[in-house]
Amino acid sequence: DKVVSALDGKPVKVAAQSIFFEEKGAYTGAVAASMIESMGCSYVLAGHSERRVLFKDDDTAINRKVKKILESGNMGCILCIGESLEEYEAGLVGQICNIQLAKDLAGVTAEEMERVVIAYEPVWAIGTGLTCPPDVAQKVHANIRDWFVKAYGEKTAAETRIQYGGSVTPDTVKELMSQPDIDGCLVGGASLDAEKFGPIMNFQ
């Protein structure tokens, strides 16, 4: 609450890392979307690779989370998608991302997409220090935008923000952000270090 108040009037929003898709019930340790909303959060992540891998969130659960976040009417969803190292090496990046988009956004309208941000995060590049080459990341982002053209039309595809996440650093942000279909960055480990996060946050 103090953080939200301190940021009032500033171009910075507060987000949560996850929610549970049920509003109430005997779900010890779970956090409902309404609880997050009551704290003043503007966005919630869904589908982050660590939630998929460590907590076994499948696409059905992620879709329920996305829709529950959007049901609030006030909060936006940052939907994370991406492939494993095995899938990357097998050349399945496009197919994996398309499948995740189709399943995770099932039932989400074009109007609701105005409150959805997509974050492409190659799983093999998260917390490893490895970064997807900018030209490869651009190809994946272009494929994602093309999926939106087919699924939602040109307008939604053009207006949907597609971020890159995966060991973003001050050394890689310039090349990544120079790509035409990369609209921003989902920063992980570097956000814990002010000297690293500052240059990324202030990049123009």
CSV table of C-alpha atoms in Angstrom, one decimal, residues 11-155:
chain,number,residue,atom,x,y,z
A,11,PRO,CA,4.8,6.6,-14.7
A,12,VAL,CA,5.5,3.4,-12.7
A,13,LYS,CA,3.0,0.7,-11.9
A,14,VAL,CA,3.0,-2.1,-9.3
A,15,ALA,CA,2.5,-5.7,-10.4
A,16,ALA,CA,2.1,-9.1,-8.7
A,17,GLN,CA,3.9,-12.2,-9.7
A,18,SER,CA,0.8,-14.5,-9.7
A,19,ILE,CA,-2.7,-15.1,-8.5
A,20,PHE,CA,-4.9,-18.2,-8.0
A,21,PHE,CA,-7.9,-18.5,-10.3
A,22,GLU,CA,-10.5,-19.2,-7.6
A,23,GLU,CA,-12.0,-16.2,-5.8
A,24,LYS,CA,-12.6,-17.9,-2.5
A,25,GLY,CA,-12.5,-21.3,-0.9
A,26,ALA,CA,-10.2,-23.6,1.1
A,27,TYR,CA,-7.0,-22.9,-0.8
A,28,THR,CA,-4.4,-22.3,1.9
A,29,GLY,CA,-1.6,-20.1,0.8
A,30,ALA,CA,-3.3,-19.0,-2.4
A,31,VAL,CA,-3.9,-15.3,-3.3
A,32,ALA,CA,-7.1,-14.2,-5.1
A,33,ALA,CA,-7.2,-11.6,-7.8
A,34,SER,CA,-9.4,-9.4,-5.7
A,35,MET,CA,-6.8,-9.4,-2.9
A,36,ILE,CA,-4.1,-8.2,-5.4
A,37,GLU,CA,-6.5,-5.6,-6.8
A,38,SER,CA,-7.3,-4.3,-3.4
A,39,MET,CA,-3.6,-3.6,-2.9
A,40,GLY,CA,-3.6,-1.2,-5.9
A,41,CYS,CA,-1.7,-3.5,-8.3
A,42,SER,CA,-2.1,-2.6,-12.0
A,43,TYR,CA,-0.7,-5.9,-13.5
A,44,VAL,CA,-0.3,-9.5,-12.7
A,45,LEU,CA,2.0,-12.1,-14.3
A,46,ALA,CA,0.6,-15.3,-15.7
A,47,GLY,CA,2.5,-18.2,-17.2
A,48,HIS,CA,6.0,-17.3,-16.0
A,49,SER,CA,8.3,-20.2,-16.8
A,50,GLU,CA,9.1,-20.8,-13.1
A,51,ARG,CA,5.4,-21.1,-12.4
A,52,ARG,CA,5.1,-23.5,-15.4
A,53,VAL,CA,8.1,-25.7,-14.4
A,54,LEU,CA,8.3,-25.5,-10.6
A,55,PHE,CA,4.6,-25.2,-9.7
A,56,LYS,CA,3.3,-27.2,-12.7
A,57,ASP,CA,1.0,-24.5,-14.0
A,58,ASP,CA,-0.4,-25.9,-17.2
A,59,ASP,CA,-2.0,-24.0,-20.0
A,60,THR,CA,-5.5,-24.7,-18.6
A,61,ALA,CA,-4.6,-23.2,-15.3
A,62,ILE,CA,-2.8,-20.3,-17.0
A,63,ASN,CA,-5.9,-19.5,-19.1
A,64,ARG,CA,-8.1,-19.5,-16.0
A,65,LYS,CA,-5.6,-17.1,-14.3
A,66,VAL,CA,-5.6,-14.8,-17.4
A,67,LYS,CA,-9.3,-14.6,-17.5
A,68,LYS,CA,-9.6,-14.1,-13.7
A,69,ILE,CA,-7.1,-11.2,-13.9
A,70,LEU,CA,-9.0,-9.6,-16.7
A,71,GLU,CA,-12.4,-10.1,-15.0
A,72,SER,CA,-11.3,-7.4,-12.5
A,73,GLY,CA,-11.8,-4.8,-15.2
A,74,ASN,CA,-9.0,-2.8,-13.8
A,75,MET,CA,-5.9,-4.9,-13.8
A,76,GLY,CA,-3.8,-6.0,-16.8
A,77,CYS,CA,-2.2,-9.3,-17.5
A,78,ILE,CA,1.4,-9.9,-18.5
A,79,LEU,CA,1.3,-13.3,-20.2
A,80,CYS,CA,4.6,-15.1,-20.4
A,81,ILE,CA,5.3,-17.7,-23.1
A,82,GLY,CA,8.5,-19.4,-24.3
A,83,GLU,CA,10.3,-22.6,-25.1
A,84,SER,CA,12.7,-24.9,-23.2
A,85,LEU,CA,16.3,-25.5,-24.4
A,86,GLU,CA,15.3,-28.8,-25.9
A,87,GLU,CA,12.4,-27.2,-27.9
A,88,TYR,CA,14.7,-24.4,-29.0
A,89,GLU,CA,17.4,-26.8,-30.3
A,90,ALA,CA,14.7,-28.8,-32.1
A,91,GLY,CA,13.5,-25.7,-34.0
A,92,LEU,CA,10.1,-25.7,-32.3
A,93,VAL,CA,10.1,-22.2,-31.0
A,94,GLY,CA,7.3,-20.9,-33.3
A,95,GLN,CA,5.1,-23.9,-32.7
A,96,ILE,CA,5.5,-23.8,-28.9
A,97,CYS,CA,4.7,-20.1,-28.7
A,98,ASN,CA,1.7,-20.4,-31.0
A,99,ILE,CA,0.3,-23.3,-28.9
A,100,GLN,CA,0.8,-21.4,-25.7
A,101,LEU,CA,-0.9,-18.3,-27.1
A,102,ALA,CA,-3.9,-20.2,-28.4
A,103,LYS,CA,-4.4,-22.1,-25.2
A,104,ASP,CA,-3.6,-19.3,-22.7
A,105,LEU,CA,-5.7,-16.7,-24.5
A,106,ALA,CA,-8.7,-18.9,-25.2
A,107,GLY,CA,-11.9,-16.9,-24.6
A,108,VAL,CA,-10.1,-13.6,-24.3
A,109,THR,CA,-11.7,-10.9,-26.5
A,110,ALA,CA,-10.0,-8.3,-28.7
A,111,GLU,CA,-11.3,-5.6,-26.3
A,112,GLU,CA,-9.7,-7.5,-23.3
A,113,MET,CA,-6.4,-7.7,-25.3
A,114,GLU,CA,-6.0,-4.0,-24.7
A,115,ARG,CA,-5.0,-5.0,-21.1
A,116,VAL,CA,-2.7,-7.9,-22.0
A,117,VAL,CA,1.0,-7.7,-22.5
A,118,ILE,CA,2.9,-10.6,-24.0
A,119,ALA,CA,6.4,-11.5,-22.6
A,120,TYR,CA,8.5,-13.9,-24.7
A,121,GLU,CA,10.9,-15.5,-22.3
A,122,PRO,CA,13.1,-18.4,-23.6
A,123,VAL,CA,13.2,-20.6,-20.6
A,124,TRP,CA,16.8,-21.6,-21.3
A,125,ALA,CA,17.9,-17.9,-21.0
A,126,ILE,CA,16.3,-17.2,-17.6
A,127,GLY,CA,18.7,-16.9,-14.7
A,128,THR,CA,21.4,-18.5,-16.7
A,129,GLY,CA,23.2,-15.4,-18.0
A,130,LEU,CA,22.4,-16.5,-21.6
A,131,THR,CA,20.5,-14.2,-23.8
A,132,CYS,CA,18.7,-15.1,-27.0
A,133,PRO,CA,20.5,-13.4,-29.9
A,134,PRO,CA,18.6,-10.2,-30.8
A,135,ASP,CA,18.0,-11.3,-34.4
A,136,VAL,CA,16.5,-14.6,-33.2
A,137,ALA,CA,14.4,-12.8,-30.6
A,138,GLN,CA,13.1,-10.5,-33.3
A,139,LYS,CA,12.1,-13.5,-35.5
A,140,VAL,CA,10.1,-15.0,-32.6
A,141,HIS,CA,8.5,-11.7,-31.8
A,142,ALA,CA,7.5,-11.2,-35.4
A,143,ASN,CA,6.0,-14.7,-35.4
A,144,ILE,CA,4.0,-13.8,-32.3
A,145,ARG,CA,2.7,-10.7,-33.9
A,146,ASP,CA,1.8,-12.7,-37.0
A,147,TRP,CA,-0.2,-15.0,-34.7
A,148,PHE,CA,-2.1,-12.0,-33.4
A,149,VAL,CA,-2.9,-10.9,-37.0
A,150,LYS,CA,-4.5,-14.2,-37.7
A,151,ALA,CA,-6.2,-14.6,-34.4
A,152,TYR,CA,-7.3,-11.0,-33.6
A,153,GLY,CA,-6.6,-8.9,-36.7
A,154,GLU,CA,-4.1,-6.2,-37.7
A,155,LYS,CA,-5.3,-3.6,-35.2
